Short mmCIF file of C-alpha atoms in Angstrom, two decimals:
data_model
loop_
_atom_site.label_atom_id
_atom_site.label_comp_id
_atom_site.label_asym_id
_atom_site.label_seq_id
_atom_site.Cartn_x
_atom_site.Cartn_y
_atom_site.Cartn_z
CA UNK N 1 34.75 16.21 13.31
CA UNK N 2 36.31 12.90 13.82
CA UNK N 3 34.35 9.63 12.35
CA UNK N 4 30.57 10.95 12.88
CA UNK N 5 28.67 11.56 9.92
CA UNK N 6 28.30 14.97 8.72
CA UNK N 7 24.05 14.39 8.48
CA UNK N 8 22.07 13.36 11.56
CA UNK N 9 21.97 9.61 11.75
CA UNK N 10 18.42 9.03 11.50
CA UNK N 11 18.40 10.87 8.14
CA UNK N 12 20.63 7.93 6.93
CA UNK N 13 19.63 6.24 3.59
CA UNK N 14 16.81 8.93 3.28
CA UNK N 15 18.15 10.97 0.11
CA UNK N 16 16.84 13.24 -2.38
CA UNK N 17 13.32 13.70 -2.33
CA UNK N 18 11.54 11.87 -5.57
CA UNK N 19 9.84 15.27 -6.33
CA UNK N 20 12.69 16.82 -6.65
CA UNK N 21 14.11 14.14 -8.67
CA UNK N 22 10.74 13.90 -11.02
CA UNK N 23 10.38 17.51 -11.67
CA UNK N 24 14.48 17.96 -12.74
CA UNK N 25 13.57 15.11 -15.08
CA UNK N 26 10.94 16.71 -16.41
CA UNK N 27 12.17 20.22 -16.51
CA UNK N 28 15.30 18.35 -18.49
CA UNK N 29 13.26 16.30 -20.90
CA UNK N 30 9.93 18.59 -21.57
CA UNK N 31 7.51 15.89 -20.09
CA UNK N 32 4.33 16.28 -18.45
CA UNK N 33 4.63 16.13 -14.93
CA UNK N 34 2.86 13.71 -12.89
CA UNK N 35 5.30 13.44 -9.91
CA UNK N 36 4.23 16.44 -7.99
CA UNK N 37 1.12 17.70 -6.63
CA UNK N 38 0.53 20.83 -8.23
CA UNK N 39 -2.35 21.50 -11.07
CA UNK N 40 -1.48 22.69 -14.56
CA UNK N 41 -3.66 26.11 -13.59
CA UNK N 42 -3.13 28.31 -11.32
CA UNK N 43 -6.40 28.95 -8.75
CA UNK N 44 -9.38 31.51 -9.18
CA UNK N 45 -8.39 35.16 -9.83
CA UNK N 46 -10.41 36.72 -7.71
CA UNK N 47 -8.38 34.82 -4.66
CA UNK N 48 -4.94 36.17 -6.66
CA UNK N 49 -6.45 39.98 -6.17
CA UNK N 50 -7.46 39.36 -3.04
CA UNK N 51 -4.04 38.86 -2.22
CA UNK N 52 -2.69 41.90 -4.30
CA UNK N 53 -5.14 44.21 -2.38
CA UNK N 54 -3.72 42.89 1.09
CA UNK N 55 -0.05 43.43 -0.24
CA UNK N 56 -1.11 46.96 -1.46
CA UNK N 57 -2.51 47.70 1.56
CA UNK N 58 -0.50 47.08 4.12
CA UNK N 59 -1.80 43.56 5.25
CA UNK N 60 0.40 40.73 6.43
CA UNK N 61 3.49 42.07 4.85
CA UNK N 62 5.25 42.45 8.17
CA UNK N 63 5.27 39.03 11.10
CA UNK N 64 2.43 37.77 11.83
CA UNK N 65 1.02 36.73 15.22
CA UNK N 66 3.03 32.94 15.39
CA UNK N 67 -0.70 31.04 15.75
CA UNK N 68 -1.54 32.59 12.50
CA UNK N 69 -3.62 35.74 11.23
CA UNK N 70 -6.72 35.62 13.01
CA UNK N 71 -9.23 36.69 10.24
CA UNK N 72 -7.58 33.39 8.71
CA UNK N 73 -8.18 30.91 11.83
CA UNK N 74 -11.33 32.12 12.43
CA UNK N 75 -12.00 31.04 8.59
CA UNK N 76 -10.41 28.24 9.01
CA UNK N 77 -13.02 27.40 12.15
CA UNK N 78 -15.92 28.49 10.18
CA UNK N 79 -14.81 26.31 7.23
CA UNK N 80 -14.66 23.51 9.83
CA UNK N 81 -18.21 24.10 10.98
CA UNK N 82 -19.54 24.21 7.35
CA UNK N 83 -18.60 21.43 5.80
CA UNK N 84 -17.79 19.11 9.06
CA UNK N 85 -19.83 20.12 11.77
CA UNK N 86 -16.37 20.64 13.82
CA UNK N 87 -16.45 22.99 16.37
CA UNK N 88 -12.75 24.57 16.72
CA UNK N 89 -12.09 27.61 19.23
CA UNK N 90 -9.83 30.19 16.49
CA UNK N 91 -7.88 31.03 19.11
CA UNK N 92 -6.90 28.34 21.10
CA UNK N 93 -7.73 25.28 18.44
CA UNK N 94 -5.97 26.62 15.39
CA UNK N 95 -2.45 26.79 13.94
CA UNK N 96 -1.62 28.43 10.76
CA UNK N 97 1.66 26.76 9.16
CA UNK N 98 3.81 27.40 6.37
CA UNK N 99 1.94 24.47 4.68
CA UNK N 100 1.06 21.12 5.54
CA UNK N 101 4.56 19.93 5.56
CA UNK N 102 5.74 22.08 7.87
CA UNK N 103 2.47 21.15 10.01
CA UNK N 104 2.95 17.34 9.46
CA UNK N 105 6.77 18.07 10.86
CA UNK N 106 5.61 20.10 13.75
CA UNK N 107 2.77 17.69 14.87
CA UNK N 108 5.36 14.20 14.65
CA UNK N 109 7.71 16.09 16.45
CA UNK N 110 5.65 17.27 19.07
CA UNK N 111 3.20 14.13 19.43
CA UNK N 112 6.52 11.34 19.61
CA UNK N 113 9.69 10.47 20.99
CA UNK N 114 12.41 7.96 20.75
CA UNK N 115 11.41 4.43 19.94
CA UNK N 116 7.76 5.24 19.62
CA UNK N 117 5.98 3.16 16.09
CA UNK N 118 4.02 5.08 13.85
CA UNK N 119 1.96 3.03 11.11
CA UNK N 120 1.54 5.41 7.89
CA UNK N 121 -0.12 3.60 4.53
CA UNK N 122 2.06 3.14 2.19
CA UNK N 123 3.00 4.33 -0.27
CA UNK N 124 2.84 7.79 1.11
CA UNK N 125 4.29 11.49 0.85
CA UNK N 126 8.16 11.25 1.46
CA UNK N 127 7.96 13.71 3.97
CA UNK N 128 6.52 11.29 6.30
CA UNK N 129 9.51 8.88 6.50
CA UNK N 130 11.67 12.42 7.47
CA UNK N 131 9.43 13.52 9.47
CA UNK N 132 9.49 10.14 11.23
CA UNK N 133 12.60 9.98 11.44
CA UNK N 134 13.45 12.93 13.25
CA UNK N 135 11.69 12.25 15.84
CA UNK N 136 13.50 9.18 16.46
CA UNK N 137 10.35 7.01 15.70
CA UNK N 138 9.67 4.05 14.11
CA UNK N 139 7.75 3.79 10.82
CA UNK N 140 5.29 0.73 10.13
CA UNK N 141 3.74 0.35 6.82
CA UNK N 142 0.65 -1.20 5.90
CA UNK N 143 0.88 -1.57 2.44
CA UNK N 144 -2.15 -0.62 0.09
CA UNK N 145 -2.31 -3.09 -2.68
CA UNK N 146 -3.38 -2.46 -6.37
CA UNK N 147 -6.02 -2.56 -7.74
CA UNK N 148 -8.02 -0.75 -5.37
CA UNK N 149 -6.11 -0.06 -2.51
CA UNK N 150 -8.03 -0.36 0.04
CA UNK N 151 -6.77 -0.99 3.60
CA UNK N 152 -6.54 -4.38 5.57
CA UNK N 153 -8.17 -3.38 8.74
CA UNK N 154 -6.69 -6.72 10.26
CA UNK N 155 -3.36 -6.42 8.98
CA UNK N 156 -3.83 -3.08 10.74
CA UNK N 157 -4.67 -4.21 14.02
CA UNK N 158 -1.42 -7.01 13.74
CA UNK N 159 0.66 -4.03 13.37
CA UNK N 160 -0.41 -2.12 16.72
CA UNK N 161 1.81 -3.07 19.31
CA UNK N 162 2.79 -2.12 22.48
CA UNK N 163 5.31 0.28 21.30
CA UNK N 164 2.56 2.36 18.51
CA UNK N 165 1.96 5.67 19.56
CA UNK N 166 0.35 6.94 16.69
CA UNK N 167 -1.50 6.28 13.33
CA UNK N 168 -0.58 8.38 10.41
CA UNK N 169 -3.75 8.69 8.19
CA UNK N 170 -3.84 10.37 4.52
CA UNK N 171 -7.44 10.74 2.92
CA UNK N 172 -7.86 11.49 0.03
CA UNK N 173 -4.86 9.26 -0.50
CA UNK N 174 -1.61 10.60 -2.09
CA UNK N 175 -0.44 9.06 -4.15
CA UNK N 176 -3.33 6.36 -4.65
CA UNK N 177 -6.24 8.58 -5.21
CA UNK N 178 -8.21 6.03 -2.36
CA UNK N 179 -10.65 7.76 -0.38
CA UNK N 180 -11.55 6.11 2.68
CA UNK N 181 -15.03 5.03 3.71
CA UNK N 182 -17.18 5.40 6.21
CA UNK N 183 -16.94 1.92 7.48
CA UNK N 184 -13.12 2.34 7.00
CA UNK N 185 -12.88 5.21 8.86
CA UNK N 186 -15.02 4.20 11.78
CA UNK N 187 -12.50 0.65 11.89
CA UNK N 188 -9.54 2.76 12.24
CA UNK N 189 -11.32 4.67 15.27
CA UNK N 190 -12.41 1.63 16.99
CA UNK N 191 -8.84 0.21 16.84
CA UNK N 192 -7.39 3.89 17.63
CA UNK N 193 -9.70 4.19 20.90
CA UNK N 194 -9.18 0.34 21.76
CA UNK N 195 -5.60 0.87 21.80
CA UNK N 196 -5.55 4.38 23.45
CA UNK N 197 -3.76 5.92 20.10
CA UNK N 198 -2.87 9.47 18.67
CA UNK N 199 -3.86 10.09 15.11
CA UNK N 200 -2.43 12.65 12.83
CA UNK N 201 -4.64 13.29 9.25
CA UNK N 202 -3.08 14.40 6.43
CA UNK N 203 -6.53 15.91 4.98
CA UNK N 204 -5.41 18.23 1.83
CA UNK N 205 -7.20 16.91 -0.92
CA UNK N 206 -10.45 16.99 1.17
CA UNK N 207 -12.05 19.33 -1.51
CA UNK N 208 -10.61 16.95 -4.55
CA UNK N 209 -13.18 13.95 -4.27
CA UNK N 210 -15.15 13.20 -7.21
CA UNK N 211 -17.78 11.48 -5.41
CA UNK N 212 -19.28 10.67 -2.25
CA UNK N 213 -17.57 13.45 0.05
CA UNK N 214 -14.76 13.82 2.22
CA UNK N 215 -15.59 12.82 6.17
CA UNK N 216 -13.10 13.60 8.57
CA UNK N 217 -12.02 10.97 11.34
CA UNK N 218 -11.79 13.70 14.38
CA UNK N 219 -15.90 13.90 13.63
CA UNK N 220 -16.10 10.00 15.04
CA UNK N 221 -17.01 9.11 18.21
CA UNK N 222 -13.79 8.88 20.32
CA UNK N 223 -11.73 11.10 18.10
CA UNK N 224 -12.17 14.68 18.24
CA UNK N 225 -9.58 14.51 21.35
CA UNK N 226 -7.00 12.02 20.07
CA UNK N 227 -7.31 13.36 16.32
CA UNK N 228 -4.68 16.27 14.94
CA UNK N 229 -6.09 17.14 11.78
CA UNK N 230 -4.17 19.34 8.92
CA UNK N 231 -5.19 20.40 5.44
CA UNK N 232 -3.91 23.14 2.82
CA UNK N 233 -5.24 26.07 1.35
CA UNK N 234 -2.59 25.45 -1.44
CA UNK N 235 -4.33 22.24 -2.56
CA UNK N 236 -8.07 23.28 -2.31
CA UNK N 237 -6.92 26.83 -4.06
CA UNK N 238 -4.71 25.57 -6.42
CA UNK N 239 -1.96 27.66 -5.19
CA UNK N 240 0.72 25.56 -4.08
CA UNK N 241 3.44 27.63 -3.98
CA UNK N 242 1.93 30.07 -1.24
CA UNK N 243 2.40 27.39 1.25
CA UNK N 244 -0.40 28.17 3.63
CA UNK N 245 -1.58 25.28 5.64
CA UNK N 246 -3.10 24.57 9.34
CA UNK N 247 -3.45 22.11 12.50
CA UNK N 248 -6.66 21.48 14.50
CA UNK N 249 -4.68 19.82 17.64
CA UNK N 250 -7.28 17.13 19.82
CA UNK N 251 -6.23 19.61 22.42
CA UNK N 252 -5.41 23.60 23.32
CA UNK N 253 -2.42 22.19 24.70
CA UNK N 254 -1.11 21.00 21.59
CA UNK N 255 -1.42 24.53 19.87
CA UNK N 256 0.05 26.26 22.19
CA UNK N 257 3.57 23.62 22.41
CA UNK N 258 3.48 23.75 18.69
#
């Protein structure tokens, strides 16, 4: 193999995930752990029987259609509608993925290509900087600072240049707990629309907000076409190891090349 490294360059200096690392410490030492996203319950039981009676009968053991189930992206429209007002066609505006991960991977890989920036808060989920990476992009931080995290909209804007393709967007904030506002929100669309930018949401704690909601960015004016938005059942469930999540592209085209 001569002198090239075994792992793809761009994965260079990347590592062990620190959930990985967290939960072998605390497997190893009997702690509490705090270092992954998973709740000390597991979700309602009435959602665990549901899914016994689809094993039992026959439901979903076999492939599925690659978009996803349909009686699941239709739900996942409906849920849209319900709590957002988003209108999302099931069949043409929704992609069922083996969690948010794997959509987060699929949408960065899709959406950029070599030498393209991407500005993500930070800190953020590890994933990202793979996920980044990969795609042969660029990651630019904009750092949330303690105590209440809340983002610089003008160290923001400094950031853009002509190179950004895309702003990487968690709310509810892992691992901060921040929860952007309204006024936030409609910042980051002004400066997305101003400088003709894709945005990817990383939505999966939209059910886990103690106060004053969750409100989507693809709901502001300019947005619903430039937005891809993903969330988890696994989160709002509390089944995290089933690994379902989903992708509302800003365009049919988008679920389909996905």
């Amino acid at each position: 193999m001569g002198a090239r490294p075994l792992l793809n360059r761009r994965l260079a200096g990347l590592g062990t995930t620190i959930f990985a690392e967290m939960s072998a410490l605390a497997t190893a030492t009997g702690s509490i752990n705090l270092g992954q996203g998973f709740p000390d319950t597991d979700g309602p039981a009435e959602v665990r029987e549901a899914a016994v009676r689809a094993l039992r009968e026959g439901r979903g053991n076999q492939y599925p259609p690659g978009p996803g189930v349909p009686e699941l992206r239709q739900a996942i429209a409906e849920h849209q509608q319900r709590f957002h007002g988003l209108t999302y066609d099931p069949d043409t505006e929704v992609l069922v993925t083996a969690g948010a991960t794997e959509a987060i991977a699929a949408a960065l890989l899709a959406l950029l290509e070599p030498g393209d920036e991407v500005i993500a808060f930070e800190p953020f989920y590890d994933s990202y900087a793979a996920c980044i990476a990969m795609a042969g992009a660029v990651r630019r931080p904009l750092t949330l600072r303690a105590p209440d995290f809340r983002p610089d909209l003008d160290e923001l804007r400094a950031l853009i240049t002509p190179r950004t393709r895309l702003l990487l967007i968690n709310t509810p904030h892992n691992p901060t707990g921040l929860v952007l506002t309204p006024d936030e929100l409609a910042g980051i669309a002004r400066l997305a629309v101003e400088h003709d930018l894709l945005v990817v949401t990383d939505e999966v704690y939209e059910h886990l907000v103690f106060s004053g909601g969750h409100h989507p960015l693809a709901a502001l004016p300019g947005m619903r076409e430039r937005t891809v938005a993903i969330s988890s059942a696994g989160k709002t469930f509390s089944f995290t190891g089933w690994k379902v999540g989903w992708v509302k592209p800003c365009s049919p085209t988008y679920s389909l090349a996905c």
